[in-house]
Coordinates of C-alpha atoms and ligand atoms in Angstrom, one line a residue:
X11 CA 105.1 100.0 100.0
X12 CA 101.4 101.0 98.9
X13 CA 99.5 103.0 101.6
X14 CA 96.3 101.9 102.5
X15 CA 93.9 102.8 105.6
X16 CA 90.6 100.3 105.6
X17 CA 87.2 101.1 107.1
X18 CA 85.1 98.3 108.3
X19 CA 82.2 96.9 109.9
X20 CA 84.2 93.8 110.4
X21 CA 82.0 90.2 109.3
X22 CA 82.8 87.4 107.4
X23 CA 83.6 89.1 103.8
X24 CA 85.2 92.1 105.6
X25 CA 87.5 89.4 107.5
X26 CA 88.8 88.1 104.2
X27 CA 89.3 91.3 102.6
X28 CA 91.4 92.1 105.9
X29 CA 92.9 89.0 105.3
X30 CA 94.3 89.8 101.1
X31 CA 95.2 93.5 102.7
X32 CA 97.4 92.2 105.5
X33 CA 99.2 89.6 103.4
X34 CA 99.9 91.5 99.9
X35 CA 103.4 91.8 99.8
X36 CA 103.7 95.2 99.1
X37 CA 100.9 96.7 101.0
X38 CA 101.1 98.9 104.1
X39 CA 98.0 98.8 106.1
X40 CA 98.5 101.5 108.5
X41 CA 95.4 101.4 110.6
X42 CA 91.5 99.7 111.0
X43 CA 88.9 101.5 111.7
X44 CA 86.0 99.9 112.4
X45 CA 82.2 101.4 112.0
X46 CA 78.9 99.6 113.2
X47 CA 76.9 97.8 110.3
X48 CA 77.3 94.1 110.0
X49 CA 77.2 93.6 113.5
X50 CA 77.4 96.3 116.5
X51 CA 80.7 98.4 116.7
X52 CA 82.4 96.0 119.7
X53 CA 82.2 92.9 117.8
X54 CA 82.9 93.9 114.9
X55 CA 86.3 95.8 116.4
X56 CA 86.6 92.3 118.4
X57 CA 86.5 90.3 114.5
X58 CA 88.6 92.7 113.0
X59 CA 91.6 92.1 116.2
X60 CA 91.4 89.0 115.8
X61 CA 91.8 88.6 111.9
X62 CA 94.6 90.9 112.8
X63 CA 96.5 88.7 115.0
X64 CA 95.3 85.7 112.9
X65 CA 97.5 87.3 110.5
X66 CA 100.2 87.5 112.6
X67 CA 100.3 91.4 112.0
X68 CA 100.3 94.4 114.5
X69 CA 98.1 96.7 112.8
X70 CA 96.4 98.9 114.9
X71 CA 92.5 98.5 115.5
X72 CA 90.5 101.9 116.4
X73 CA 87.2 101.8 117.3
X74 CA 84.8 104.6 115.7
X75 CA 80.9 105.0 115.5
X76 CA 78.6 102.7 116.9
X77 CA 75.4 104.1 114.9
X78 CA 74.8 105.4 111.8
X79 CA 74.7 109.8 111.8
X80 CA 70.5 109.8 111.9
X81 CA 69.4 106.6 111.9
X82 CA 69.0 103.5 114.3
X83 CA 71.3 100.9 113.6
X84 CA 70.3 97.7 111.3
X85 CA 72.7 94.6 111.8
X86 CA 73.4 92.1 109.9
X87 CA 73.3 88.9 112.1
X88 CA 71.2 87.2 109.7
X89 CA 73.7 86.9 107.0
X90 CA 77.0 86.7 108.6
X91 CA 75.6 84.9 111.9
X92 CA 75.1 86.4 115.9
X93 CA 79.1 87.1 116.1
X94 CA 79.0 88.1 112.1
X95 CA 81.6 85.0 111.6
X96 CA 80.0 82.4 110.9
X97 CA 79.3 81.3 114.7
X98 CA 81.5 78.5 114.7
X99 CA 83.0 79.3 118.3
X100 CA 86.2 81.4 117.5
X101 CA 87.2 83.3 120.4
X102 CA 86.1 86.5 119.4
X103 CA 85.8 88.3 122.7
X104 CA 88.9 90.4 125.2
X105 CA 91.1 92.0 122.8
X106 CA 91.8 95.7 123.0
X107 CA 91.8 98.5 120.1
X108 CA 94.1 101.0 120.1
X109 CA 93.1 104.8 122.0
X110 CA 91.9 107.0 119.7
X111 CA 88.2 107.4 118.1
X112 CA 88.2 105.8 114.0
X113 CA 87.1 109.3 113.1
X114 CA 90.1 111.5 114.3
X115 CA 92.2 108.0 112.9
X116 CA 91.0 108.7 109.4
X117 CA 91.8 112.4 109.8
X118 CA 95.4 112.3 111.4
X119 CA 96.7 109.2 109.1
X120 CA 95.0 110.6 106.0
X121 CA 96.4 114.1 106.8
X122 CA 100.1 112.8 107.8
X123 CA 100.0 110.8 104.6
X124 CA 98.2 112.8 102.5
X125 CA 98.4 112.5 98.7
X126 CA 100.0 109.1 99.3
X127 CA 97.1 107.5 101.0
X128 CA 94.3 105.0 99.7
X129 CA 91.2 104.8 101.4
X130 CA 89.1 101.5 101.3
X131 CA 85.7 101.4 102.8
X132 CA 84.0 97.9 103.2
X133 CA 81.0 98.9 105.4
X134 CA 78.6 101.7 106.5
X135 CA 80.2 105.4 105.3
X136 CA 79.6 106.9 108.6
X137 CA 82.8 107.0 110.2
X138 CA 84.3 109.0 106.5
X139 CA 81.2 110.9 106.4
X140 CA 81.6 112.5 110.1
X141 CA 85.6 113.0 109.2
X142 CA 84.6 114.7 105.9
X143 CA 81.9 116.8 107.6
X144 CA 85.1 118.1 110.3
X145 CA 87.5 118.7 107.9
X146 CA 86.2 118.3 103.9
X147 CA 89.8 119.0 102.7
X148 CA 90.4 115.7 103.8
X149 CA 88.8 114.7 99.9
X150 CA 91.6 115.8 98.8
X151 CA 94.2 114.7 100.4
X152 CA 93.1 110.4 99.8
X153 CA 94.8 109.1 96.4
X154 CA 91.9 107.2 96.1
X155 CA 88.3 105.9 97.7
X156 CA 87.5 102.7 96.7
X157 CA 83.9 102.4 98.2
X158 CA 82.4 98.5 98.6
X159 CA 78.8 100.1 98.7
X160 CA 75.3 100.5 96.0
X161 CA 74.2 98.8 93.2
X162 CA 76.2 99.6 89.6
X163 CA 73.2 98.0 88.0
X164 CA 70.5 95.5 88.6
X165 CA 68.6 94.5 92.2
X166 CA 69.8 95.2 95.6
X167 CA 70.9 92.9 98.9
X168 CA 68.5 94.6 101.7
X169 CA 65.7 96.0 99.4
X170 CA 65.1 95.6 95.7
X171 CA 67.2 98.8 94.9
X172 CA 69.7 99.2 97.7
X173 CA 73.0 97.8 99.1
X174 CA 73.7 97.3 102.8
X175 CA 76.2 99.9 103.4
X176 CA 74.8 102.1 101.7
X177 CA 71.0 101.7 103.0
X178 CA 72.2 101.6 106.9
X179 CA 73.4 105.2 106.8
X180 CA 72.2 106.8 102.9
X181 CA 73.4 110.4 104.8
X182 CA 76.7 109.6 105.1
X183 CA 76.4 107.9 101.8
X184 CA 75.6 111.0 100.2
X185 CA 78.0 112.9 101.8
X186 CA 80.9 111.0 100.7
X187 CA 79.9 110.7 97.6
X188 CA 79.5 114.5 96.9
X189 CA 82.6 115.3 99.1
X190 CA 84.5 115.6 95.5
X191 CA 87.1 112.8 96.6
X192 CA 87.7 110.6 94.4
X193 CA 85.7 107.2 94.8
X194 CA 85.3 104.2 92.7
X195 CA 82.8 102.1 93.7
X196 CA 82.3 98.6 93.5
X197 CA 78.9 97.7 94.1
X198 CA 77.0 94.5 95.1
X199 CA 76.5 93.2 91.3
X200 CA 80.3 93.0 91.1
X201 CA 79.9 90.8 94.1
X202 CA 77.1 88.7 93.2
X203 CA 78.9 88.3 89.3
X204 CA 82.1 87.6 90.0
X205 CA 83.2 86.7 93.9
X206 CA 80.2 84.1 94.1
X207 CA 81.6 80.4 96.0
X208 CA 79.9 77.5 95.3
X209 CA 80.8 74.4 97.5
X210 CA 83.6 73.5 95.2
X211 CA 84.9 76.3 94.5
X212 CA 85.1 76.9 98.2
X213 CA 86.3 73.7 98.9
X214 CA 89.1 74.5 96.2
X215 CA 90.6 77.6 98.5
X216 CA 90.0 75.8 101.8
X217 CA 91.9 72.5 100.6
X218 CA 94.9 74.7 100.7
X219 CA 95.2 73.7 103.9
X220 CA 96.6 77.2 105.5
X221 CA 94.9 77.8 109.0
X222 CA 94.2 81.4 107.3
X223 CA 92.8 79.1 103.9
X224 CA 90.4 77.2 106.3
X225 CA 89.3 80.6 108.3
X226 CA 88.4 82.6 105.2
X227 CA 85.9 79.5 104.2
X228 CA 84.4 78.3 107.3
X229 CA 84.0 81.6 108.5
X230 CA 81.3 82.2 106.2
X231 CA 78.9 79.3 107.1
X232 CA 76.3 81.3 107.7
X233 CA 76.9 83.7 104.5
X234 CA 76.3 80.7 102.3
X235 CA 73.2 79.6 104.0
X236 CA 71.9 83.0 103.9
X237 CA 73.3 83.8 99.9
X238 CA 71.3 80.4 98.5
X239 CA 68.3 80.7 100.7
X240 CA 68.2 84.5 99.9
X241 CA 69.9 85.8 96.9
X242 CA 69.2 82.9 94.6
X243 CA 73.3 82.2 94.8
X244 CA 75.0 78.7 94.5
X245 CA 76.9 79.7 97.5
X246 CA 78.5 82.3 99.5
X247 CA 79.5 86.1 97.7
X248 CA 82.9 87.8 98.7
X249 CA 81.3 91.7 98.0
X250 CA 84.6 93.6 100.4
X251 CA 87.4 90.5 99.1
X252 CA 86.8 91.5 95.2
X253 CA 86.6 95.5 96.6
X254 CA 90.1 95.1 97.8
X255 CA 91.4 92.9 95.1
X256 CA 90.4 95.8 93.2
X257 CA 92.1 98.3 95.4
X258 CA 95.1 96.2 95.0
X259 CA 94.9 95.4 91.5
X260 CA 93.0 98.3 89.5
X261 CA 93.4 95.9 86.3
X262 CA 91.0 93.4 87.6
X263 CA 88.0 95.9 87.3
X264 CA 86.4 97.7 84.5
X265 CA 85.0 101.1 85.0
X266 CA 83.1 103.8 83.9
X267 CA 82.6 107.4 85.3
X268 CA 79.2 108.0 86.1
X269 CA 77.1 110.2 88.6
X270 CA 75.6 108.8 91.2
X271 CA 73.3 110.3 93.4
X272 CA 72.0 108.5 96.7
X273 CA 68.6 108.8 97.9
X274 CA 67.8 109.6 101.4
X275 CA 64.0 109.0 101.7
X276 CA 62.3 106.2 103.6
X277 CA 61.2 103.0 102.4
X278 CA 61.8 102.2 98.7
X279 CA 63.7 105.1 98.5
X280 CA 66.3 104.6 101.0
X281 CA 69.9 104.1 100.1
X282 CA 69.7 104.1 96.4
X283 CA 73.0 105.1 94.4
X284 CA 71.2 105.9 91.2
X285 CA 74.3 105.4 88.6
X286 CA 73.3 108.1 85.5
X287 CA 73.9 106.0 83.1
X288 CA 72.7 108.6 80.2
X289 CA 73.6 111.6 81.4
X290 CA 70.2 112.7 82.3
X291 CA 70.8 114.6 85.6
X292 CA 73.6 116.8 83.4
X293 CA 75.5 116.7 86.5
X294 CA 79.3 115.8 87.0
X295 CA 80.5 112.7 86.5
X296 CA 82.2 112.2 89.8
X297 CA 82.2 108.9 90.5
X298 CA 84.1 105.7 89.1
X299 CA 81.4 102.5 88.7
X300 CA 82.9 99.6 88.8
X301 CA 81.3 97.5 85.6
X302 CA 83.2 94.0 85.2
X303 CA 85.6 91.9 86.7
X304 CA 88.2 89.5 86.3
X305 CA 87.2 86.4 88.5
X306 CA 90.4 84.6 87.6
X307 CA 92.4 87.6 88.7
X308 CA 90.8 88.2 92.2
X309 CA 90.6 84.1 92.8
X310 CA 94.6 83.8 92.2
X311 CA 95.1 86.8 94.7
X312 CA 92.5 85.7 97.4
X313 CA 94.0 82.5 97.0
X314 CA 97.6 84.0 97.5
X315 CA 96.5 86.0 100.6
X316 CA 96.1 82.5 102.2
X317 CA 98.6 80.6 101.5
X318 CA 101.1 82.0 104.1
Ligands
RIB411 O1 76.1 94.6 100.9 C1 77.3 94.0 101.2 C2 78.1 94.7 102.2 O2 77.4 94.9 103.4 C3 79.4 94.1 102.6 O3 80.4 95.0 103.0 C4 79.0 93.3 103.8 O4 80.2 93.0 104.7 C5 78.1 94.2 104.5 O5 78.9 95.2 105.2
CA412 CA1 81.4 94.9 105.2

């Protein structure tokens, strides 16, 4: 069994990337930890239990920070609706995390797994920033990052030049991505490219007829409202499913190493991963970008995930 420990700020696309993690056959999710961004810390611990026992799993839940290291928190609501599912009434409310902060989680599961551990991150990098600031051994001891966060080329989601998780907290940002661990990221483009729904190709997963095929569609009502008024899409985008396809399944993606730098200014220049495409900065290439994907490939696994 593959290790994996996923980092979340639990909303609809998180939910489903939950969802292909829990159900791969030969993946060990060992713990949640769930970080404000999407939606405030509670709810988005309360989404990601409830996926949890939706999947009929026992994976524990740990709650971990509930703002971002400097900055206010920004939410999401608007795109993933007031509960960050969709608002179509689920029961999202009651259920209890397991005791311990997500921050000490990371540390004592990466540490009593270490070399042996992969590390997904599918919302704000505050919770691995504030581990990596207490112990910044911890980079090297995680197999692999693989980092749902900035842009690998072309426009943002939340400004012209930035990506959600990335913009909510662009300190922790930057100090994962010079931690020296190594991190491929998959940014938005990947999302908006490749892991776009439109109403029949939606229709086409949720006719499966699985109660988990039927969650993973409606629960992005407001998503797809939000992704054609918004983002010029034809429909919903699955930004942390195709991140953890590609976790599971390196093969899907295409990559190249790059540096990337994140920009910590105000404004415009918040939350920017400025990929080096030519080398200019003559710094190292630490980071993996994410450049293509195979849509067939992550369809037939997301599709897979919900067929139990
Ligand atoms: O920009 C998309 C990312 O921000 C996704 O992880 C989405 O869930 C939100 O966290
Ligand atoms: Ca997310």
């Amino acid at each position: 069994m593959r290790k994996f420990i996923i980092d979340t700020d639990t909303a609809s696309d998180d939910a489903v990337a939950l969802v292909m993690a829990l159900q791969y056959p030969d993946i060990d999710v060992l713990a949640i930890t769930t970080v404000a961004g999407n939606v405030p810390l509670k709810q988005g611990t309360q989404n990601a239990l409830y996926t949890v026992e939706l999947c009929g799993k026992d994976t524990p839940v740990y709650a971990g920070c509930a703002k971002p290291i400097l900055r206010n928190l920004s939410t999401a609501e608007n795109v993933h609706g007031n509960d960050g599912m969709g608002d179509i009434g689920l029961p999202l409310n009651g259920r209890i995390p397991a005791d311990g902060h997500g921050v000490d989680i990371l540390r004592e599961v990466i540490n009593a797994n270490a070399n042996d551990i992969t590390l997904i991150t599918l919302g704000p990098l505050t919770n691995v920033a504030v581990a990596l600031l207490r112990e910044p051994e911890l980079a090297q001891k995680v197999s692999h990052c693989y980092i749902m966060g900035g842009i690998g080329s072309g426009h943002g989601n939340i400004t012209p030049g930035a990506e959600f998780n990335v913009w909510v907290d662009p300190e922790a940002a930057k100090i994962v991505f010079e931690s020296g661990m190594p991190i491929t990221m998959v940014g938005w483009d990947i999302s908006w490219k490749y892991a776009t729904f439109n109403k029949a190709e939606s229709d086409d997963i949720r006719q499966i007829g699985t109660p988990l095929a039927e969650f993973v569609v409606d629960i992005q009502a407001t998503l797809d409202e939000y992704a054609k008024a918004e983002s010029g899409l034809a429909g919903f985008d699955l930004p942390d499913p195709i991140t953890v396809a590609i976790a599971i399944d390196p093969s899907i993606g295409e990559f190249k190493q790059y540096h990337v730098d994140v920009t910590t200014g105000d404004g415009l220049a918040r939350g920017l991963t400025m990929v080096d495409i030519l080398g200019a900065t003559g710094k190292d290439a630490q980071i993996s970008v994410c450049t293509s994907a195979d849509r067939k490939k992550f369809i037939e696994q997301l599709k897979a995930s919900v067929r139990a």
